[in-house]
Amino acid sequence: MTTLPNLRIDGARLWGELMETAAIGATQKGGICRLTLTDLDRQVRDWFKASAERLGCIVTIDSMGAMFARRPGRADVPPIAMGSHLDTQPTGGKFDGCLGVLAALEALRTLVEAGYETYAPIEMVNWTNEEGARFQPSMVASGVFAGAFEPDWASGRRDAAGTTFAEALEAIGYRGPQRCGEHPLSAFFELHIEQGPLLEAEDKTIGIVTGIQGIRWFEATVRGEDRHTGTTPMQLRKNALLGAARLVERVDAIARAHGPQAVGTVGRLEVRPNSPNVVPGEVFFTVDLRHPDTAVLDEMQSDWTAAGYAVTDELGLEVEIAKILDQPPVRFDADCIGCVREGARAMGFAAREIVSGAGHDAGYVSRVAPSAMIFVPCRDGISHNEAEYATPEHCAAGAQVLLQAVLGYDRLLQERAATRHA
Ligand SMILES: [Zn+2]
């Protein structure tokens, strides 16, 4: 087995570029407002494209505006890609997404400056509209890339002003000729801030992301009867809010009963008619269940729906339950995870395995190419917030592990090819 070259990314240069690009859409409170396919998005895309071209990369754009910047390798095989997204939430931070793209740039520049030739081509990717703040759903380009969404449907999504995704793409000059998805990858690696509190709490520098938890959303409507609160004796009531209140408790209890990785939330509740002197006749609410394991999600779902019928039945109410979202858990590729683990070990960084609580482009990409992610801590676990912060040291460590993982996978591809030809 060949050893990996001893290449070191430049943490100060990475930090400098994180701050430089953060000025494009900078907010007063130190964050970034750079909604997808706006002129600010165009500016940061132009910056990224120019930076990639200065390193000798060939930049191609696909029909969803995803950007690919390729440095050739020795072999004619699909590239090993690394990247994330450059769009932000309206009150986003400086690191969500941007770190993954700029760390890819720093890693690739390290290869160029060392004159190190990889076996596979290496590519940097900027996925369009990861955030879903301007156009829903989120992660739309990687979703089309992976075949999860129809391209025409995605292109026709409208923002609040009625502009379609395709029109916005056209307006900033980033509608590319390559059909989204017709771009094979050997592998994909995404560095991202954790957006949660675990790494910081355990003083770990690197999260070896093994997957993304599954999400199921339900809408429930509990129906009883509107009655006068003063004249209706307790035993004659059909109080829909009482049923919903008990179900809020049950959802919480179901999540707690399924171990530390399960979460369950009723986040929205609408009481009708919502008047102080009417026994509530109807309540609408949402249920959000998440777990990394499909079997456990199945159990949580059946526990919640069983509770829905039992609780309402007991109170003489009726309930209607509809599942409106079912995102299966993602298990990242064992070889890619291995490359991340080995990269962290070789660099001597404290690391732990972790399952992502949030969705990421790598989740969709993993449907069509071996993929994995690297997390670094963010202060207090705060993200989607202008106060979002990751230290220069942690950003540099993440970029270094990203480079190691890509080089490790490159070696793996080369060894496989050698075995085939032996
Ligand atoms: Zn992100």
Tab-separated table of C-alpha atoms and ligand atoms in Angstrom:
chain	number	residue	atom	x	y	z
A	1	MET	CA	0.000	0.000	0.000
A	2	THR	CA	1.389	3.364	-0.999
A	3	THR	CA	1.480	6.106	1.602
A	4	LEU	CA	-0.318	9.370	1.018
A	5	PRO	CA	1.736	12.457	0.174
A	6	ASN	CA	2.468	14.807	3.037
A	7	LEU	CA	0.436	17.803	1.856
A	8	ARG	CA	-0.761	20.580	4.192
A	9	ILE	CA	-3.557	22.998	3.453
A	10	ASP	CA	-3.075	26.655	4.433
A	11	GLY	CA	-5.558	27.405	7.226
A	12	ALA	CA	-4.907	31.146	7.214
A	13	ARG	CA	-5.573	31.372	3.494
A	14	LEU	CA	-8.815	29.403	3.886
A	15	TRP	CA	-9.917	31.709	6.705
A	16	GLY	CA	-9.026	34.766	4.616
A	17	GLU	CA	-11.233	33.572	1.785
A	18	LEU	CA	-14.089	32.668	4.143
A	19	MET	CA	-14.015	36.285	5.358
A	20	GLU	CA	-13.500	37.720	1.860
A	21	THR	CA	-16.529	35.966	0.380
A	22	ALA	CA	-18.598	36.630	3.532
A	23	ALA	CA	-18.527	40.289	2.446
A	24	ILE	CA	-20.760	39.345	-0.512
A	25	GLY	CA	-24.151	39.735	1.150
A	26	ALA	CA	-22.765	40.624	4.590
A	27	THR	CA	-25.379	41.554	7.210
A	28	GLN	CA	-25.017	44.097	10.001
A	29	LYS	CA	-24.981	41.353	12.635
A	30	GLY	CA	-22.024	39.565	11.071
A	31	GLY	CA	-23.875	36.997	9.013
A	32	ILE	CA	-24.635	36.586	5.323
A	33	CYS	CA	-27.857	37.095	3.365
A	34	ARG	CA	-27.096	35.562	-0.019
A	35	LEU	CA	-30.248	33.947	-1.317
A	36	THR	CA	-29.893	31.549	-4.201
A	37	LEU	CA	-29.821	32.925	-7.773
A	38	THR	CA	-29.776	36.577	-6.711
A	39	ASP	CA	-27.179	39.031	-7.948
A	40	LEU	CA	-25.184	38.397	-4.748
A	41	ASP	CA	-25.200	34.693	-5.564
A	42	ARG	CA	-23.929	35.602	-9.048
A	43	GLN	CA	-21.106	37.621	-7.507
A	44	VAL	CA	-19.897	34.776	-5.293
A	45	ARG	CA	-20.260	32.307	-8.192
A	46	ASP	CA	-18.155	34.596	-10.389
A	47	TRP	CA	-15.559	34.770	-7.614
A	48	PHE	CA	-15.515	30.991	-7.276
A	49	LYS	CA	-15.302	30.448	-11.032
A	50	ALA	CA	-12.386	32.900	-11.388
A	51	SER	CA	-10.566	31.284	-8.434
A	52	ALA	CA	-10.995	27.821	-9.962
A	53	GLU	CA	-9.846	28.972	-13.384
A	54	ARG	CA	-6.739	30.585	-11.873
A	55	LEU	CA	-5.851	27.090	-10.626
A	56	GLY	CA	-6.200	25.734	-14.152
A	57	CYS	CA	-9.601	24.099	-13.579
A	58	ILE	CA	-12.200	23.653	-16.308
A	59	VAL	CA	-15.539	24.973	-15.011
A	60	THR	CA	-18.792	23.498	-16.320
A	61	ILE	CA	-22.325	24.464	-15.341
A	62	ASP	CA	-25.356	22.185	-15.524
A	63	SER	CA	-28.992	22.928	-16.277
A	64	MET	CA	-29.763	23.513	-12.568
A	65	GLY	CA	-26.842	25.915	-12.212
A	66	ALA	CA	-24.635	23.471	-10.301
A	67	MET	CA	-20.964	24.372	-10.861
A	68	PHE	CA	-18.225	21.786	-11.386
A	69	ALA	CA	-14.547	22.825	-11.492
A	70	ARG	CA	-12.260	20.005	-12.627
A	71	ARG	CA	-8.548	19.418	-12.335
A	72	PRO	CA	-7.574	16.510	-14.582
A	73	GLY	CA	-5.992	13.336	-13.215
A	74	ARG	CA	-3.800	10.718	-14.833
A	75	ALA	CA	-6.676	8.366	-15.586
A	76	ASP	CA	-9.784	8.857	-17.656
A	77	VAL	CA	-12.253	7.995	-14.873
A	78	PRO	CA	-15.094	10.021	-13.322
A	79	PRO	CA	-13.810	12.653	-10.882
A	80	ILE	CA	-13.665	12.499	-7.109
A	81	ALA	CA	-15.720	15.524	-6.128
A	82	MET	CA	-15.809	17.697	-3.028
A	83	GLY	CA	-17.999	20.674	-2.272
A	84	SER	CA	-21.168	22.076	-0.725
A	85	HIS	CA	-23.176	25.251	-1.373
A	86	LEU	CA	-22.622	29.020	-1.522
A	87	ASP	CA	-26.224	30.154	-0.981
A	88	THR	CA	-27.381	31.113	2.527
A	89	GLN	CA	-30.507	31.643	4.593
A	90	PRO	CA	-31.817	35.257	4.811
A	91	THR	CA	-30.150	35.519	8.225
A	92	GLY	CA	-27.482	32.895	7.601
A	93	GLY	CA	-23.993	32.532	9.008
A	94	LYS	CA	-20.560	32.604	7.400
A	95	PHE	CA	-19.891	28.862	7.475
A	96	ASP	CA	-22.974	26.846	6.514
A	97	GLY	CA	-22.151	25.618	3.019
A	98	CYS	CA	-19.409	28.171	2.306
A	99	LEU	CA	-16.909	26.218	4.398
A	100	GLY	CA	-17.417	23.103	2.265
A	101	VAL	CA	-16.859	24.940	-1.023
A	102	LEU	CA	-13.934	27.097	0.131
A	103	ALA	CA	-12.238	24.149	1.863
A	104	ALA	CA	-12.516	22.257	-1.435
A	105	LEU	CA	-10.856	25.221	-3.145
A	106	GLU	CA	-8.063	25.265	-0.559
A	107	ALA	CA	-7.563	21.486	-0.828
A	108	LEU	CA	-7.400	21.627	-4.604
A	109	ARG	CA	-5.018	24.594	-4.520
A	110	THR	CA	-2.769	22.589	-2.189
A	111	LEU	CA	-2.589	19.844	-4.823
A	112	VAL	CA	-1.831	22.350	-7.576
A	113	GLU	CA	0.915	24.120	-5.622
A	114	ALA	CA	2.565	20.814	-4.718
A	115	GLY	CA	2.342	19.741	-8.331
A	116	TYR	CA	0.763	16.522	-7.069
A	117	GLU	CA	-0.916	14.492	-9.791
A	118	THR	CA	-3.897	12.457	-8.719
A	119	TYR	CA	-5.063	9.271	-10.403
A	120	ALA	CA	-8.668	10.431	-10.795
A	121	PRO	CA	-9.638	13.963	-11.803
A	122	ILE	CA	-10.534	16.075	-8.768
A	123	GLU	CA	-13.569	18.298	-8.879
A	124	MET	CA	-15.044	21.087	-6.768
A	125	VAL	CA	-18.837	21.443	-6.713
A	126	ASN	CA	-21.153	24.310	-5.778
A	127	TRP	CA	-24.724	22.951	-5.550
A	128	THR	CA	-27.535	25.429	-6.328
A	129	ASN	CA	-30.218	26.278	-3.778
A	130	GLU	CA	-29.264	23.998	-0.931
A	131	GLU	CA	-31.079	26.190	1.580
A	132	GLY	CA	-34.551	26.235	0.088
A	133	ALA	CA	-35.103	29.727	1.478
A	134	ARG	CA	-36.067	31.379	-1.837
A	135	PHE	CA	-37.276	28.339	-3.802
A	136	GLN	CA	-38.692	25.226	-2.132
A	137	PRO	CA	-37.763	22.462	-1.724
A	138	SER	CA	-34.224	22.697	-0.418
A	139	MET	CA	-31.294	20.818	-2.011
A	140	VAL	CA	-33.002	21.068	-5.356
A	141	ALA	CA	-29.946	20.809	-7.653
A	142	SER	CA	-28.431	17.788	-5.915
A	143	GLY	CA	-31.952	16.333	-5.784
A	144	VAL	CA	-32.372	16.627	-9.559
A	145	PHE	CA	-28.777	15.394	-9.980
A	146	ALA	CA	-29.715	12.237	-8.052
A	147	GLY	CA	-33.051	11.756	-9.814
A	148	ALA	CA	-35.147	12.587	-6.737
A	149	PHE	CA	-36.926	15.485	-8.523
A	150	GLU	CA	-38.060	15.954	-12.119
A	151	PRO	CA	-35.942	18.664	-13.817
A	152	ASP	CA	-38.982	20.418	-15.329
A	153	TRP	CA	-40.793	20.485	-12.009
A	154	ALA	CA	-37.710	21.882	-10.262
A	155	SER	CA	-37.136	24.526	-12.966
A	156	GLY	CA	-40.745	25.694	-12.631
A	157	ARG	CA	-40.644	26.274	-8.844
A	158	ARG	CA	-41.567	29.870	-8.043
A	159	ASP	CA	-40.250	32.251	-5.376
A	160	ALA	CA	-42.535	34.558	-3.370
A	161	ALA	CA	-42.433	37.172	-6.178
A	162	GLY	CA	-43.554	34.624	-8.783
A	163	THR	CA	-40.169	34.270	-10.527
A	164	THR	CA	-39.389	30.720	-11.606
A	165	PHE	CA	-36.178	28.933	-10.771
A	166	ALA	CA	-35.312	28.766	-14.496
A	167	GLU	CA	-35.915	32.513	-14.969
A	168	ALA	CA	-33.742	33.377	-11.967
A	169	LEU	CA	-31.008	31.049	-13.244
A	170	GLU	CA	-31.182	32.677	-16.675
A	171	ALA	CA	-31.108	36.180	-15.154
A	172	ILE	CA	-27.765	35.627	-13.420
A	173	GLY	CA	-26.276	33.814	-16.422
A	174	TYR	CA	-25.818	30.440	-14.744
A	175	ARG	CA	-28.102	28.156	-16.711
A	176	GLY	CA	-25.538	25.714	-18.111
A	177	PRO	CA	-25.742	23.479	-21.166
A	178	GLN	CA	-25.020	20.187	-19.379
A	179	ARG	CA	-28.132	18.219	-18.396
A	180	CYS	CA	-28.250	18.008	-14.600
A	181	GLY	CA	-27.340	14.474	-13.531
A	182	GLU	CA	-25.420	13.554	-16.672
A	183	HIS	CA	-22.172	14.003	-14.834
A	184	PRO	CA	-20.826	10.785	-13.301
A	185	LEU	CA	-18.762	11.021	-10.106
A	186	SER	CA	-16.399	8.416	-8.645
A	187	ALA	CA	-17.170	9.755	-5.160
A	188	PHE	CA	-18.346	12.865	-3.319
A	189	PHE	CA	-17.100	14.355	-0.040
A	190	GLU	CA	-18.767	17.274	1.760
A	191	LEU	CA	-17.275	19.192	4.666
A	192	HIS	CA	-19.856	21.057	6.768
A	193	ILE	CA	-20.266	22.586	10.197
A	194	GLU	CA	-22.153	20.224	12.514
A	195	GLN	CA	-25.074	22.641	13.168
A	196	GLY	CA	-25.559	20.786	16.454
A	197	PRO	CA	-23.861	20.618	19.859
A	198	LEU	CA	-22.282	17.140	20.045
A	199	LEU	CA	-18.706	17.697	18.807
A	200	GLU	CA	-18.255	20.831	20.904
A	201	ALA	CA	-19.627	19.135	24.021
A	202	GLU	CA	-17.186	16.250	23.650
A	203	ASP	CA	-14.278	18.452	22.551
A	204	LYS	CA	-13.905	16.582	19.254
A	205	THR	CA	-12.444	18.296	16.187
A	206	ILE	CA	-13.828	16.016	13.477
A	207	GLY	CA	-17.193	14.323	13.027
A	208	ILE	CA	-17.018	11.229	10.814
A	209	VAL	CA	-20.522	11.422	9.395
A	210	THR	CA	-21.931	7.933	8.833
A	211	GLY	CA	-25.350	9.006	7.600
A	212	ILE	CA	-28.286	11.390	7.767
A	213	GLN	CA	-31.300	10.626	9.866
A	214	GLY	CA	-34.648	9.893	8.234
A	215	ILE	CA	-37.523	12.371	8.529
A	216	ARG	CA	-41.267	11.792	8.491
A	217	TRP	CA	-43.835	14.553	8.672
A	218	PHE	CA	-47.526	14.139	9.407
A	219	GLU	CA	-50.490	16.448	9.411
A	220	ALA	CA	-53.250	15.607	11.871
A	221	THR	CA	-56.718	17.068	12.249
A	222	VAL	CA	-58.656	16.246	15.405
A	223	ARG	CA	-62.406	16.886	15.197
A	224	GLY	CA	-64.844	17.294	18.077
A	225	GLU	CA	-67.696	19.743	18.510
A	226	ASP	CA	-67.853	23.548	19.020
A	227	ARG	CA	-69.918	24.111	22.169
A	228	HIS	CA	-70.627	26.881	24.664
A	229	THR	CA	-68.034	26.711	27.462
A	230	GLY	CA	-70.475	27.943	30.099
A	231	THR	CA	-73.442	25.710	29.419
A	232	THR	CA	-71.834	22.412	28.294
A	233	PRO	CA	-71.170	20.029	31.217
A	234	MET	CA	-67.754	18.376	31.181
A	235	GLN	CA	-69.084	14.904	30.411
A	236	LEU	CA	-70.871	16.138	27.265
A	237	ARG	CA	-67.839	17.775	25.647
A	238	LYS	CA	-65.925	16.736	22.562
A	239	ASN	CA	-62.883	18.905	23.112
A	240	ALA	CA	-60.524	18.581	20.151
A	241	LEU	CA	-57.810	20.596	21.899
A	242	LEU	CA	-57.808	18.227	24.854
A	243	GLY	CA	-57.172	15.353	22.433
A	244	ALA	CA	-54.431	17.298	20.651
A	245	ALA	CA	-52.820	18.266	23.972
A	246	ARG	CA	-52.624	14.624	25.020
A	247	LEU	CA	-51.114	13.761	21.646
A	248	VAL	CA	-48.452	16.468	22.004
A	249	GLU	CA	-47.408	14.660	25.199
A	250	ARG	CA	-47.515	11.274	23.502
A	251	VAL	CA	-45.303	12.367	20.580
A	252	ASP	CA	-42.736	13.632	23.072
A	253	ALA	CA	-42.942	10.381	25.072
A	254	ILE	CA	-42.641	8.214	21.933
A	255	ALA	CA	-39.422	9.975	20.917
A	256	ARG	CA	-37.964	9.588	24.428
A	257	ALA	CA	-38.935	5.902	24.478
A	258	HIS	CA	-36.957	5.215	21.298
A	259	GLY	CA	-33.553	6.116	22.610
A	260	PRO	CA	-31.158	9.028	22.438
A	261	GLN	CA	-31.159	9.272	18.628
A	262	ALA	CA	-34.939	9.641	18.279
A	263	VAL	CA	-36.597	13.063	18.160
A	264	GLY	CA	-40.286	13.914	17.877
A	265	THR	CA	-41.944	17.313	17.752
A	266	VAL	CA	-45.351	18.911	17.425
A	267	GLY	CA	-44.253	22.287	16.101
A	268	ARG	CA	-47.445	23.772	14.752
A	269	LEU	CA	-50.900	23.805	16.264
A	270	GLU	CA	-54.027	25.576	14.997
A	271	VAL	CA	-57.033	25.707	17.270
A	272	ARG	CA	-60.465	26.347	15.752
A	273	PRO	CA	-62.411	28.485	16.371
A	274	ASN	CA	-59.755	29.672	18.896
A	275	SER	CA	-62.160	31.586	21.092
A	276	PRO	CA	-62.078	31.785	24.912
A	277	ASN	CA	-65.696	30.716	25.354
A	278	VAL	CA	-65.994	27.972	22.754
A	279	VAL	CA	-64.986	24.358	23.461
A	280	PRO	CA	-62.522	23.833	20.561
A	281	GLY	CA	-64.162	21.808	17.816
A	282	GLU	CA	-61.163	21.268	15.596
A	283	VAL	CA	-57.395	21.254	15.957
A	284	PHE	CA	-54.819	20.917	13.218
A	285	PHE	CA	-51.227	20.032	14.102
A	286	THR	CA	-48.005	18.713	12.600
A	287	VAL	CA	-45.787	15.873	13.797
A	288	ASP	CA	-42.080	15.663	12.914
A	289	LEU	CA	-40.371	12.314	13.672
A	290	ARG	CA	-36.669	11.643	13.004
A	291	HIS	CA	-34.287	8.732	13.476
A	292	PRO	CA	-31.239	7.315	11.618
A	293	ASP	CA	-32.832	3.863	11.344
A	294	THR	CA	-35.840	3.013	9.147
A	295	ALA	CA	-37.007	0.200	11.436
A	296	VAL	CA	-37.115	2.528	14.432
A	297	LEU	CA	-38.875	5.216	12.376
A	298	ASP	CA	-41.483	2.599	11.425
A	299	GLU	CA	-42.036	1.854	15.122
A	300	MET	CA	-42.267	5.536	16.016
A	301	GLN	CA	-44.751	6.069	13.209
A	302	SER	CA	-46.968	3.170	14.250
A	303	ASP	CA	-46.793	4.207	17.936
A	304	TRP	CA	-47.797	7.757	17.042
A	305	THR	CA	-50.677	6.794	14.755
A	306	ALA	CA	-51.939	4.177	17.255
A	307	ALA	CA	-51.868	6.868	19.951
A	308	GLY	CA	-53.700	9.217	17.603
A	309	TYR	CA	-56.630	6.826	17.223
A	310	ALA	CA	-56.664	5.584	20.857
A	311	VAL	CA	-56.522	9.023	22.466
A	312	THR	CA	-59.197	10.557	20.257
A	313	ASP	CA	-61.431	7.502	20.539
A	314	GLU	CA	-61.352	7.725	24.320
A	315	LEU	CA	-62.531	11.352	24.147
A	316	GLY	CA	-65.219	10.730	21.527
A	317	LEU	CA	-63.247	12.622	18.889
A	318	GLU	CA	-62.246	11.836	15.341
A	319	VAL	CA	-58.817	12.132	13.808
A	320	GLU	CA	-57.429	12.281	10.305
A	321	ILE	CA	-53.704	11.618	9.878
A	322	ALA	CA	-51.758	12.168	6.648
A	323	LYS	CA	-48.064	11.521	6.048
A	324	ILE	CA	-46.765	14.441	3.975
A	325	LEU	CA	-43.018	13.784	3.938
A	326	ASP	CA	-40.971	10.596	4.084
A	327	GLN	CA	-37.242	11.101	3.670
A	328	PRO	CA	-35.478	7.787	4.225
A	329	PRO	CA	-32.320	7.725	6.328
A	330	VAL	CA	-29.041	7.958	4.417
A	331	ARG	CA	-26.215	5.496	5.063
A	332	PHE	CA	-22.998	6.853	3.618
A	333	ASP	CA	-20.562	4.635	1.712
A	334	ALA	CA	-18.293	2.476	3.906
A	335	ASP	CA	-15.179	3.172	1.798
A	336	CYS	CA	-15.774	6.932	1.847
A	337	ILE	CA	-16.417	6.881	5.606
A	338	GLY	CA	-13.204	4.869	5.977
A	339	CYS	CA	-11.243	7.535	4.074
A	340	VAL	CA	-12.597	10.256	6.391
A	341	ARG	CA	-11.808	8.186	9.501
A	342	GLU	CA	-8.292	7.458	8.277
A	343	GLY	CA	-7.745	11.115	7.353
A	344	ALA	CA	-8.687	12.265	10.863
A	345	ARG	CA	-6.529	9.549	12.446
A	346	ALA	CA	-3.487	10.323	10.300
A	347	MET	CA	-3.694	14.015	11.250
A	348	GLY	CA	-4.126	13.208	14.932
A	349	PHE	CA	-7.489	14.950	15.295
A	350	ALA	CA	-9.921	13.861	18.015
A	351	ALA	CA	-12.872	12.404	16.116
A	352	ARG	CA	-16.153	10.581	16.639
A	353	GLU	CA	-18.777	9.059	14.404
A	354	ILE	CA	-21.932	11.110	14.071
A	355	VAL	CA	-25.267	11.008	12.256
A	356	SER	CA	-26.395	14.287	10.694
A	357	GLY	CA	-29.585	15.749	12.081
A	358	ALA	CA	-29.975	18.079	9.095
A	359	GLY	CA	-30.303	17.284	5.396
A	360	HIS	CA	-27.335	17.902	3.064
A	361	ASP	CA	-26.555	17.735	-0.656
A	362	ALA	CA	-24.344	14.705	0.050
A	363	GLY	CA	-27.506	12.851	1.087
A	364	TYR	CA	-28.947	13.062	-2.425
A	365	VAL	CA	-25.576	12.600	-4.136
A	366	SER	CA	-25.098	9.362	-2.158
A	367	ARG	CA	-27.942	7.865	-4.241
A	368	VAL	CA	-25.779	8.043	-7.377
A	369	ALA	CA	-22.157	8.065	-6.132
A	370	PRO	CA	-20.300	6.769	-3.058
A	371	SER	CA	-20.368	9.680	-0.597
A	372	ALA	CA	-19.516	10.757	2.932
A	373	MET	CA	-19.336	13.915	5.019
A	374	ILE	CA	-16.994	15.529	7.493
A	375	PHE	CA	-18.296	17.718	10.330
A	376	VAL	CA	-16.443	20.308	12.371
A	377	PRO	CA	-17.847	21.889	15.559
A	378	CYS	CA	-19.758	25.158	15.533
A	379	ARG	CA	-20.084	27.348	18.590
A	380	ASP	CA	-23.014	26.405	20.849
A	381	GLY	CA	-24.369	24.284	17.996
A	382	ILE	CA	-25.923	27.435	16.523
A	383	SER	CA	-26.601	27.572	12.775
A	384	HIS	CA	-29.063	29.237	10.380
A	385	ASN	CA	-28.217	32.267	12.472
A	386	GLU	CA	-25.955	35.287	11.919
A	387	ALA	CA	-24.076	34.375	15.108
A	388	GLU	CA	-22.960	31.035	13.613
A	389	TYR	CA	-19.225	30.553	14.265
A	390	ALA	CA	-16.518	27.960	13.727
A	391	THR	CA	-12.894	28.561	14.783
A	392	PRO	CA	-10.125	29.020	12.197
A	393	GLU	CA	-8.438	25.919	13.676
A	394	HIS	CA	-11.534	23.762	13.223
A	395	CYS	CA	-12.110	25.040	9.666
A	396	ALA	CA	-8.490	24.230	8.801
A	397	ALA	CA	-8.739	20.771	10.387
A	398	GLY	CA	-11.867	20.047	8.358
A	399	ALA	CA	-10.198	21.141	5.118
A	400	GLN	CA	-7.152	19.008	5.888
A	401	VAL	CA	-9.298	15.923	6.523
A	402	LEU	CA	-11.235	16.683	3.330
A	403	LEU	CA	-7.950	16.628	1.391
A	404	GLN	CA	-6.832	13.416	3.134
A	405	ALA	CA	-10.159	11.722	2.405
A	406	VAL	CA	-10.019	12.657	-1.284
A	407	LEU	CA	-6.415	11.455	-1.569
A	408	GLY	CA	-7.301	8.261	0.297
A	409	TYR	CA	-10.158	7.540	-2.082
A	410	ASP	CA	-7.926	8.358	-5.042
A	411	ARG	CA	-5.451	5.740	-3.838
A	412	LEU	CA	-8.299	3.256	-3.421
A	413	LEU	CA	-9.416	3.791	-7.035
A	414	GLN	CA	-5.858	3.384	-8.261
A	415	GLU	CA	-5.362	0.159	-6.289
A	416	ARG	CA	-8.620	-1.256	-7.607
A	417	ALA	CA	-7.605	-0.466	-11.183
A	418	ALA	CA	-4.196	-2.065	-10.611
A	419	THR	CA	-5.842	-5.237	-9.242
A	420	ARG	CA	-8.113	-5.405	-12.278
A	421	HIS	CA	-5.175	-5.158	-14.653
A	422	ALA	CA	-2.927	-7.543	-12.744
B	1	ZN	ZN	-25.580	23.795	4.516
